[in-house]
Every structure is written in structure tokens, then in C-alpha cells.
Short mmCIF file of C-alpha atoms in Angstrom, two decimals:
data_model
loop_
_atom_site.label_atom_id
_atom_site.label_comp_id
_atom_site.label_asym_id
_atom_site.label_seq_id
_atom_site.Cartn_x
_atom_site.Cartn_y
_atom_site.Cartn_z
CA MET A 251 3.46 -21.58 31.68
CA LEU A 252 4.46 -24.83 31.42
CA ALA A 253 3.46 -25.75 34.45
CA VAL A 254 -0.09 -24.74 33.65
CA THR A 255 -0.62 -26.33 29.94
CA LEU A 256 1.11 -29.73 31.18
CA THR A 257 -1.39 -29.82 34.11
CA VAL A 258 -4.41 -28.84 31.53
CA ALA A 259 -3.43 -31.62 29.39
CA SER A 260 -3.25 -34.21 31.84
CA THR A 261 -6.14 -33.28 33.29
CA VAL A 262 -7.91 -33.79 30.24
CA PHE A 263 -6.37 -36.89 29.08
CA ILE A 264 -7.09 -38.91 32.27
CA LEU A 265 -10.93 -37.51 31.51
CA ILE A 266 -11.38 -38.68 28.03
CA THR A 267 -9.36 -42.07 28.67
CA ASP A 268 -9.67 -45.50 30.47
CA ALA A 269 -7.68 -48.37 30.61
CA GLU A 270 -9.35 -50.18 27.54
CA MET A 271 -8.39 -47.00 25.59
CA ILE A 272 -4.88 -47.12 26.76
CA ALA A 273 -4.29 -50.94 25.95
CA GLU A 274 -5.59 -50.36 22.60
CA TRP A 275 -2.89 -47.66 21.95
CA SER A 276 -0.26 -49.59 24.02
CA GLY A 277 -0.81 -53.25 23.09
CA VAL A 278 -0.22 -53.73 26.91
CA ALA A 279 -2.69 -55.43 29.74
CA LEU A 280 -3.12 -53.01 32.26
CA VAL A 281 -5.48 -53.82 35.69
CA PRO A 282 -8.74 -51.71 35.11
CA MET A 283 -8.39 -48.44 36.36
CA ARG A 284 -10.76 -46.62 38.84
CA GLU A 285 -12.92 -43.19 37.47
CA PRO A 286 -11.05 -39.98 38.33
CA ASN A 287 -12.38 -38.13 41.52
CA ALA A 288 -11.40 -35.31 43.00
CA GLY A 289 -8.62 -36.79 44.97
CA SER A 290 -6.96 -38.49 41.85
CA LEU A 291 -7.06 -35.18 39.72
CA LEU A 292 -5.90 -33.54 42.77
CA LEU A 293 -2.79 -35.90 42.90
CA ALA A 294 -2.06 -35.93 39.82
CA GLY A 295 -2.45 -31.77 39.29
CA VAL A 296 -0.01 -31.79 41.75
CA MET A 297 2.58 -33.92 40.09
CA THR A 298 2.38 -31.53 37.36
CA MET A 299 2.37 -27.94 38.72
CA SER A 300 5.23 -29.14 40.56
CA VAL A 301 7.30 -28.40 37.29
CA MET A 302 6.28 -24.47 37.88
CA LEU A 303 9.58 -24.82 40.68
CA ARG A 304 11.79 -26.95 39.12
CA ARG A 305 14.45 -24.34 38.35
CA ARG A 306 14.39 -23.63 42.17
CA TRP A 307 14.05 -27.36 43.95
CA PRO A 308 14.36 -29.76 41.29
CA PHE A 309 15.87 -32.85 43.02
CA VAL A 310 13.26 -32.28 46.11
CA LEU A 311 10.67 -31.74 44.02
CA LEU A 312 11.63 -35.13 41.93
CA LEU A 313 11.85 -37.12 44.85
CA ALA A 314 8.46 -35.82 46.18
CA VAL A 315 6.61 -36.35 43.06
CA ALA A 316 7.11 -40.37 43.39
CA VAL A 317 4.83 -40.36 46.24
CA PRO A 318 1.61 -39.37 44.44
CA GLN A 319 2.76 -41.27 41.31
CA PHE A 320 3.46 -44.43 43.64
CA ALA A 321 0.12 -43.84 45.41
CA LEU A 322 -1.75 -43.39 41.96
CA ASP A 323 -0.39 -46.20 40.43
CA MET A 324 -1.35 -48.58 43.69
CA LEU A 325 -4.95 -47.69 44.01
CA HIS A 326 -4.86 -47.81 40.30
CA PHE A 327 -5.94 -44.24 38.85
CA ASN A 328 -5.05 -42.94 35.88
CA ALA A 329 -2.02 -40.27 36.39
CA GLY A 330 -2.09 -38.71 33.23
CA LEU A 331 1.13 -37.20 31.97
CA ALA A 332 2.60 -37.30 35.31
CA SER A 333 5.17 -39.62 33.94
CA LEU A 334 6.14 -36.46 31.65
CA ALA A 335 6.32 -34.12 34.37
CA ALA A 336 8.62 -36.80 36.45
CA ALA A 337 11.36 -36.79 33.27
CA ILE A 338 11.32 -32.99 33.35
CA LEU A 339 12.22 -32.92 36.80
CA LEU A 340 15.03 -35.36 35.71
CA TYR A 341 16.41 -33.23 32.98
CA THR A 342 16.47 -30.27 35.28
CA VAL A 343 18.57 -31.78 37.86
CA ALA A 344 20.98 -33.22 35.64
CA ALA A 345 21.13 -29.73 33.53
CA TYR A 346 20.99 -27.37 36.81
CA ARG A 347 22.66 -29.92 39.47
CA GLY A 348 25.86 -31.36 39.76
CA LEU A 349 26.78 -34.97 38.34
CA ALA A 350 26.20 -36.73 41.91
CA LEU A 351 22.81 -35.23 42.47
CA SER A 352 21.84 -35.85 38.80
CA VAL A 353 22.85 -39.59 38.82
CA VAL A 354 21.43 -40.14 42.20
CA GLY A 355 17.97 -38.77 40.52
CA ALA A 356 18.39 -41.36 37.34
CA VAL A 357 18.81 -44.15 39.75
CA TYR A 358 16.16 -43.29 42.12
CA THR A 359 13.52 -42.85 38.98
CA LEU A 360 14.34 -45.90 37.38
CA LEU A 361 14.06 -48.27 41.24
CA GLY A 362 10.65 -46.06 41.23
CA TYR A 363 9.62 -47.51 38.20
CA LEU A 364 10.84 -50.91 39.12
CA LEU A 365 8.85 -51.27 42.24
CA THR A 366 5.49 -49.62 40.97
CA VAL A 367 6.11 -52.23 37.88
CA ALA A 368 6.48 -55.32 40.84
CA LEU A 369 3.88 -53.80 43.03
CA ALA A 370 0.92 -53.08 41.13
CA ASN A 371 1.15 -56.62 39.02
CA GLU A 372 1.41 -54.61 35.31
CA ARG A 373 2.37 -57.26 32.64
CA PHE A 374 5.11 -55.46 30.53
CA GLY A 375 7.56 -56.72 28.33
CA TRP A 376 11.01 -56.41 28.02
CA ALA A 377 10.72 -53.92 25.48
CA ASP A 378 8.61 -51.87 27.63
CA HIS A 379 11.45 -52.05 30.30
CA VAL A 380 13.79 -50.92 27.99
CA VAL A 381 11.89 -48.26 26.31
CA VAL A 382 11.92 -46.93 29.66
CA VAL A 383 14.91 -46.76 30.68
CA ALA A 384 15.74 -45.69 27.14
CA LEU A 385 13.57 -42.61 27.61
CA VAL A 386 15.11 -41.73 31.71
CA THR A 387 18.78 -41.91 29.84
CA LEU A 388 17.63 -39.68 27.40
CA CYS A 389 16.27 -37.02 29.82
CA TRP A 390 19.53 -37.28 31.67
CA VAL A 391 21.68 -37.20 28.92
CA LEU A 392 20.25 -33.86 27.50
CA GLY A 393 20.20 -32.33 30.89
CA ARG A 394 23.87 -33.12 31.39
CA SER A 395 25.02 -31.89 27.38
CA VAL A 396 23.14 -28.74 28.71
CA ARG A 397 24.70 -28.26 31.75
CA LEU A 398 28.57 -29.10 30.16
CA ARG A 399 28.14 -26.39 27.19
CA ARG A 400 26.85 -23.59 29.65
CA ALA A 401 29.71 -24.77 31.22
CA TYR A 402 31.58 -24.20 28.25
CA LEU A 403 29.99 -21.06 27.46
CA ASP A 404 30.73 -19.84 31.15
CA GLU A 405 34.54 -20.53 30.20
CA LEU A 406 34.62 -18.42 27.22
CA VAL A 407 32.77 -15.79 28.33
CA ASP A 408 35.01 -15.82 31.48
CA ARG A 409 38.43 -15.93 28.94
CA ALA A 410 37.04 -13.19 26.82
CA ASP A 411 36.93 -11.15 30.21
CA ARG A 412 40.05 -12.27 31.17
CA LEU A 413 41.78 -11.35 27.75
CA GLU A 414 40.18 -8.11 27.66
CA ARG A 415 41.54 -7.08 31.30
CA ALA A 416 45.05 -8.18 29.94
CA ARG A 417 44.64 -6.22 27.15
CA GLU A 418 43.40 -2.99 29.06
CA ALA A 419 46.65 -4.20 31.53
CA ASP A 420 48.80 -4.14 28.11
CA THR A 421 47.63 -0.74 26.64
CA ARG A 422 48.04 0.75 30.08
CA ALA A 423 51.65 -0.43 29.83
CA ALA A 424 52.26 1.01 26.41
CA ARG A 425 50.80 3.94 27.31
CA ALA A 426 53.12 4.62 30.36
CA GLU A 427 56.13 3.20 28.37
CA GLU A 428 55.28 5.72 25.43
CA ARG A 429 54.86 8.41 28.41
CA SER A 430 58.63 7.51 29.55
CA ARG A 431 59.88 7.68 25.65
CA ILE A 432 58.15 10.87 25.31
CA ALA A 433 59.80 12.37 28.55
CA ARG A 434 63.41 11.01 27.57
CA GLU A 435 62.95 12.56 24.04
CA LEU A 436 61.87 16.17 25.57
CA HIS A 437 64.43 16.00 28.15
CA ASP A 438 67.02 15.48 25.72
CA VAL A 439 66.10 17.90 23.51
CA VAL A 440 64.99 20.72 25.86
CA ALA A 441 68.42 20.23 27.74
CA HIS A 442 70.60 20.07 24.75
CA HIS A 443 69.52 22.91 23.03
CA VAL A 444 68.38 25.29 26.21
CA SER A 445 72.41 24.25 27.52
CA VAL A 446 73.60 25.76 23.66
CA MET A 447 71.30 28.67 24.34
CA THR A 448 72.59 29.04 27.55
CA VAL A 449 76.22 29.21 26.41
CA GLN A 450 75.37 31.42 23.63
CA ALA A 451 73.66 33.87 25.55
CA ALA A 452 76.32 34.18 28.00
CA ALA A 453 78.67 34.81 25.26
CA ALA A 454 76.39 37.55 23.21
CA ARG A 455 76.00 39.28 27.29
CA LYS A 456 80.17 39.43 27.34
CA MET A 457 80.26 41.00 23.72
CA LEU A 458 77.38 43.07 23.38
CA TYR A 459 79.51 46.00 23.65
CA LYS A 460 82.53 44.77 22.96
CA ASP A 461 82.21 43.49 19.12
CA LEU A 462 78.55 43.80 18.26
CA GLN A 463 79.31 41.40 14.85
CA VAL A 464 80.21 38.70 17.43
CA ALA A 465 77.73 39.25 19.85
CA GLU A 466 75.05 39.13 16.55
CA ASP A 467 76.31 35.74 15.36
CA ALA A 468 75.57 34.28 19.12
CA LEU A 469 71.62 36.00 18.91
CA LEU A 470 71.78 34.20 15.39
CA ALA A 471 72.91 31.07 16.27
CA ILE A 472 70.23 30.94 19.80
CA GLU A 473 67.37 31.85 17.81
CA GLN A 474 68.18 28.75 14.94
CA MET A 475 68.47 26.91 18.02
CA GLY A 476 65.31 27.83 19.38
CA ARG A 477 63.61 27.15 16.25
CA THR A 478 65.17 23.61 15.90
CA ALA A 479 64.18 22.54 19.37
CA MET A 480 60.89 23.98 18.76
CA ALA A 481 60.41 21.87 15.51
CA GLU A 482 61.37 18.87 17.31
CA MET A 483 59.14 19.32 20.66
CA ARG A 484 56.43 20.01 18.16
CA ASN A 485 57.14 16.19 16.38
CA ILE A 486 57.39 14.58 19.85
CA VAL A 487 54.55 15.95 21.68
CA GLY A 488 52.23 15.37 18.55
CA VAL A 489 52.20 11.70 19.50
CA LEU A 490 49.78 12.92 22.64
CA ARG A 491 47.49 15.01 20.92
CA THR A 492 46.17 11.95 18.18
CA ASP A 493 43.93 9.54 18.52
CA GLY A 494 45.03 7.32 16.10
CA PRO A 495 48.70 6.20 14.89
CA ALA A 496 50.35 9.95 15.18
CA GLU A 497 52.24 11.06 12.04
CA ARG A 498 55.76 11.19 13.57
CA GLY A 499 58.37 13.52 11.64
CA PRO A 500 61.73 11.98 11.01
CA GLN A 501 63.96 10.88 13.97
CA PRO A 502 67.35 12.05 14.57
CA GLY A 503 70.18 9.73 14.18
CA MET A 504 73.85 9.17 13.35
CA HIS A 505 73.84 10.66 10.26
CA ASP A 506 72.97 13.63 12.17
CA LEU A 507 76.12 13.99 14.20
CA PRO A 508 78.38 16.43 11.71
CA SER A 509 75.09 19.36 12.90
CA LEU A 510 75.52 18.10 16.32
CA VAL A 511 79.25 18.36 16.24
CA GLU A 512 79.10 21.59 14.57
CA GLN A 513 76.30 23.06 17.13
CA MET A 514 78.82 22.24 19.75
CA ARG A 515 81.80 23.95 18.18
CA GLU A 516 79.16 27.30 17.52
CA ALA A 517 78.39 26.81 21.43
CA GLY A 518 82.17 27.16 21.95
CA LEU A 519 83.06 23.49 22.76
CA ARG A 520 85.78 22.27 20.46
CA THR A 521 84.96 19.00 19.17
CA GLN A 522 86.02 16.50 17.10
CA LEU A 523 84.10 13.55 15.38
CA TRP A 524 85.82 10.36 14.08
CA LEU A 525 83.82 7.85 12.07
CA GLU A 526 85.41 4.04 11.60
CA GLY A 527 84.65 1.29 10.29
CA GLU A 528 81.77 0.63 7.59
CA GLN A 529 79.18 3.22 8.22
CA LEU A 530 76.27 1.14 7.44
CA ASP A 531 72.20 1.79 8.22
CA LEU A 532 71.52 1.09 11.47
CA PRO A 533 67.92 -0.54 12.94
CA PRO A 534 65.97 2.96 13.74
CA GLY A 535 65.81 2.37 17.74
CA ILE A 536 69.71 1.93 18.33
CA ASP A 537 69.94 4.88 15.58
CA LEU A 538 68.64 6.91 17.94
CA ALA A 539 69.85 5.79 21.26
CA ALA A 540 73.23 6.25 20.00
CA TYR A 541 72.72 9.79 18.89
CA ARG A 542 70.87 10.96 22.48
CA LEU A 543 73.54 9.47 24.14
CA VAL A 544 76.47 11.95 22.16
CA GLN A 545 74.27 14.45 22.51
CA GLU A 546 73.54 13.88 26.46
CA ALA A 547 77.44 13.69 26.82
CA LEU A 548 78.48 16.59 24.76
CA THR A 549 75.85 18.36 26.14
CA ASN A 550 77.14 17.52 30.01
CA SER A 551 80.89 18.56 28.71
CA LEU A 552 79.61 22.33 27.91
CA ARG A 553 77.75 22.54 31.01
CA HIS A 554 80.89 21.66 32.86
CA ALA A 555 83.97 20.45 31.23
CA GLY A 556 85.20 24.54 31.16
CA PRO A 557 85.48 27.01 28.76
CA THR A 558 89.30 25.61 27.62
CA ALA A 559 88.09 21.86 27.18
CA ARG A 560 88.09 19.65 23.95
CA ALA A 561 85.82 17.03 23.28
CA TRP A 562 85.98 13.96 20.87
CA VAL A 563 83.47 11.80 19.45
CA THR A 564 84.20 8.05 18.03
CA VAL A 565 82.06 6.15 16.49
CA ARG A 566 83.06 2.74 15.24
CA GLN A 567 80.74 0.12 13.34
CA ASP A 568 82.26 -3.37 13.25
CA PRO A 569 79.84 -6.12 12.17
CA GLY A 570 78.09 -7.32 14.96
CA GLU A 571 78.58 -3.86 17.47
CA LEU A 572 78.26 -0.11 17.92
CA THR A 573 80.52 1.52 19.90
CA VAL A 574 79.70 4.94 20.74
CA HIS A 575 82.86 6.71 22.40
CA VAL A 576 82.55 10.56 24.04
CA GLU A 577 85.31 12.01 25.89
CA ASP A 578 86.60 15.49 27.19
CA ASP A 579 89.55 16.66 28.61
CA GLY A 580 87.97 19.33 30.59
CA ARG A 581 88.70 19.58 34.92
CA GLY A 582 85.96 22.04 35.95
CA PRO A 583 86.15 24.42 38.69
CA ASP A 584 86.54 21.23 41.41
CA GLN A 585 88.99 18.83 42.63
CA ARG A 586 88.69 15.50 41.78
CA GLN A 587 87.27 13.00 44.78
CA PRO A 588 90.15 10.66 45.80
CA GLY A 589 89.54 7.10 45.53
CA THR A 590 86.55 7.30 43.08
CA VAL A 591 86.08 4.76 41.04
CA PRO A 592 84.36 4.41 37.91
CA GLU A 593 81.63 1.58 37.15
CA ARG A 594 80.52 -0.42 34.37
CA SER A 595 76.17 -1.28 33.60
CA HIS A 596 75.24 -3.97 31.45
CA GLY A 597 71.88 -3.72 30.22
CA ALA A 598 70.41 -6.92 28.93
CA GLY A 599 66.82 -6.95 27.43
CA HIS A 600 64.88 -4.79 29.51
CA GLY A 601 66.95 -4.39 32.45
CA THR A 602 68.84 -1.76 34.33
CA SER A 603 72.02 -0.68 34.86
CA HIS A 604 72.65 0.14 38.51
CA GLY A 605 76.05 1.31 38.28
CA MET A 606 74.97 4.12 35.79
CA GLY A 607 73.86 6.88 38.49
CA GLN A 608 76.96 6.08 40.47
CA GLY A 609 79.92 6.16 38.21
CA MET A 610 78.18 9.38 36.82
CA GLY A 611 77.34 11.32 40.07
CA GLN A 612 80.65 10.36 41.53
CA GLY A 613 83.23 9.68 38.82
CA ARG A 614 83.44 13.28 36.99
CA THR A 615 86.58 14.79 37.66
CA GLY A 616 85.25 18.58 38.17
CA HIS A 617 81.95 18.48 36.62
CA GLY A 618 79.90 19.34 39.37
CA PRO A 619 78.38 17.41 42.27
CA GLY A 620 75.16 16.67 41.15
CA ARG A 621 75.95 15.02 38.04
CA GLY A 622 74.38 11.65 38.74
CA LYS A 623 70.99 13.40 39.53
CA GLY A 624 69.98 14.63 36.29
CA HIS A 625 67.13 12.59 34.21
CA GLY A 626 69.30 12.79 31.25
CA LEU A 627 71.52 9.96 32.77
CA VAL A 628 68.70 7.74 33.44
CA GLY A 629 67.54 7.96 30.09
CA ILE A 630 70.94 6.83 28.82
CA LYS A 631 71.10 4.00 31.16
CA GLU A 632 67.25 3.18 29.93
CA ARG A 633 68.52 3.69 25.95
CA VAL A 634 71.49 1.47 26.52
CA ALA A 635 70.07 -1.31 28.51
CA LEU A 636 66.58 -1.48 26.12
CA TYR A 637 68.83 -2.70 23.55
CA GLY A 638 71.16 -5.08 25.55
CA GLY A 639 74.04 -3.01 25.22
CA VAL A 640 77.02 -2.09 27.61
CA LEU A 641 77.57 1.28 29.31
CA ARG A 642 81.02 2.95 30.94
CA ILE A 643 80.65 6.54 32.59
CA GLY A 644 83.59 8.10 34.16
CA PRO A 645 86.96 9.58 34.61
CA ARG A 646 89.15 9.48 31.67
CA GLN A 647 92.97 8.89 31.84
CA GLY A 648 94.98 11.98 31.86
CA GLY A 649 91.82 14.04 33.21
CA GLY A 650 88.42 14.35 31.60
CA PHE A 651 85.56 12.37 31.27
CA GLU A 652 84.44 9.97 28.91
CA VAL A 653 81.47 7.89 27.90
CA ARG A 654 81.43 4.88 26.49
CA ALA A 655 78.24 2.76 25.05
CA GLN A 656 78.66 -0.52 22.92
CA PHE A 657 75.82 -1.50 21.04
CA PRO A 658 75.27 -5.56 19.90
CA LEU A 659 73.84 -5.21 16.19
CA LYS A 660 72.09 -8.56 16.02
CA ASP A 661 70.24 -8.09 13.27
CA ARG A 662 73.63 -7.69 11.14
CA PRO A 663 75.12 -10.21 8.97
#
């Protein structure tokens, strides 16, 4: 459309104007022009119609249109609006090609103008030359500005795409972390409650024909434990069933330790609890991690320590540290492996504690050979490492087993 419009306007301009009219408009004395003929109109039309292909070959067309322009000027034919076509091509080169080609195009245009003026004997003043140079510079500057702005917008779009991909990656990572957290919570809840229910069921089976009251109490404890487990699992799994923010119930914490100890006593593990230091509110994450650590340690003692074992839970709060110590004196059915040395694991930031699995699997005195392969121990390791804590799991002096964790309380005064 631009090429056709420019060609029609240029042809009309050539047919209705002559040298005298142009000299009167411009104030420049021009060499008398010849009457237009089919050849001159064809050359002028080729120049203006070249604009149609300016997006594909702008630099080549800019070089090419100078030939008919020079021929028309040398033969003193009216070129019409061909100069406007050259200006459009120069703008296109600056807007769609690199800096080097655009500079070459601008210099080529100026040199072609100077050559035409020198050979055509046209009497132009300095003001006329300045106007031509200013128009060429303006076309070049406009084209470069458009190119730079287009590149800036493309960079913004690309940056937005990168940010979107990064956001999606962060979302996937957050979902994976949430699934891992839910898996740990479900394991802790199921492992603890099912272990207690198994012990209670075994007691009920043994006492079923000896003491019905004891068997009934054990069955009642199993029922209560099952309801508690279902309630906790519903709260955890509820996170997966909501598209928006989940309405989570209150998570267990260190304030629930007396109830946990009482459950273990009812299950047959003689457990004692000591609270030392100033019992202040803990950060939610550390509060839950410490509770799950005690729960997992007591569950393992209930499973492996033996029917006559005792367990002790010591929780001490200092101004900058929380220490949780769970130990038992059980020996279990197996004998201690010689040469076993407990290991320590240090968690810092989001790191892992590599000594955790080995200390739990080999250092346990008679608590079963597969102790280090459970997911609960991995969960303890991850929880302690997540909050920069120090974890020790291994045999206890004098027999038995112990789990000791130290959590830094950075936000405490």
C-alpha cells in the first residue's frame, strides 16, 4: 500500500509540475527539465515501487535506487518523489539491519547526493546542503531508535519468559519440598501410632483369657490411638486437597510431650520426662522438629529396647540453644557388635548429616540390624539439618541407646 500510494503520488507530481514551478517553490534556480516520457516515468516508478520490498532487501534496494536517481538527474528528468523513497529505504536499513550497514547506507546516500550536485551543475546554497544532511541524519536516527527500542522490548519479553520459567521451577521445587515434608509427617504419625497400637494389641491378645479388664483397657487405648492417628493424618493430608492456602490444624509441639510420654507408658515403655531451663515458646519449625525427634526416638525404643527397658527424655532450654536428649537402657535380643563407634552429624542450613544413617544402623546395641534403614531416621536427620542443629545417635554408656540433638535458637534474645 505504501509503495502504490507513493508511486501514484510521484507520477502525478511529475505530470503536473515543471522546473519553473519547482524553482518558484524552492527558491533555487534549476536547469530546465525535459518533458516526462515513458522511460522517465518507468524509472521513477521503479524507484518508488522498490519500497514494496524494503523489509526483505532494504540495503540492496538503497544501493540500487541510486542508479535510476542518478540517471534521471543527469538527463534532467523530474524524478518526482524518488528522493522520499530513498529516505524510506535508509530508515528501513537503520531500523532492521546492524549498525555497520546502517552507517554505510547513510554515508552512501550523502555521497550520492554530493556526486549528483557536483555533476548536474545545480546551484544549491549551503542552507540547502544542511537541510539534506539533516534529513538524512534524521532518517538514520529514527531508524536506529526504533531498532534499539525493539531490541529493548525483546529483551523485556525474554526476561519475562526467564522469570516465568524460574517461577515455575521455584513452584515445582516448593511442591517437591512440601511433598517431602508431608511424607515425613505421615511417616512419623503412622510409625508412632501403629507401633503403639501393635504393642497394645499384643498385650490385649495375651491377657484376653487371663484378665479381661486389662485386655479391655488395651483395646480402648488402641481405639483412642487410632482416632488420634486418623485426626493427625486428616490434618496433614488436607494440605493436598486444597488449591489455595490450606487450613492446617495446630501442629504438635514440645507442649505435647507429657501426653506423648503418657502414651508410651500406657504402651509398656517406662518413660520419664525432665524439663530443664526456662520453658519459653519455640519457633514453630524447631518446636515441631524437636517433638517429632522425641516421638521417633521413643517409638524406636518401644520397638527394639525390650519389654523391661526404661526411657528418659530430657529437654533443656538455654538462651541460645535447645537440647533434646532421649535415651533408654534396653539391650534387645541381639548382642552388641564389637568395634562400633557412634558418629555425630552436623547440619548447617539445608545441608545433610551423613553420619546419621550409619550411627543409627550400626551403633544401636541390640536394637535390630535394620535400624538405620528406616525413613524415620532419615526424617530426623533432615529435620535437625534443616535448622542447623547437631545430632548424635548411637550406643549409650552403660548399655542402651541415645539420641541427642542440639538446635540453635538464633531468634532468641
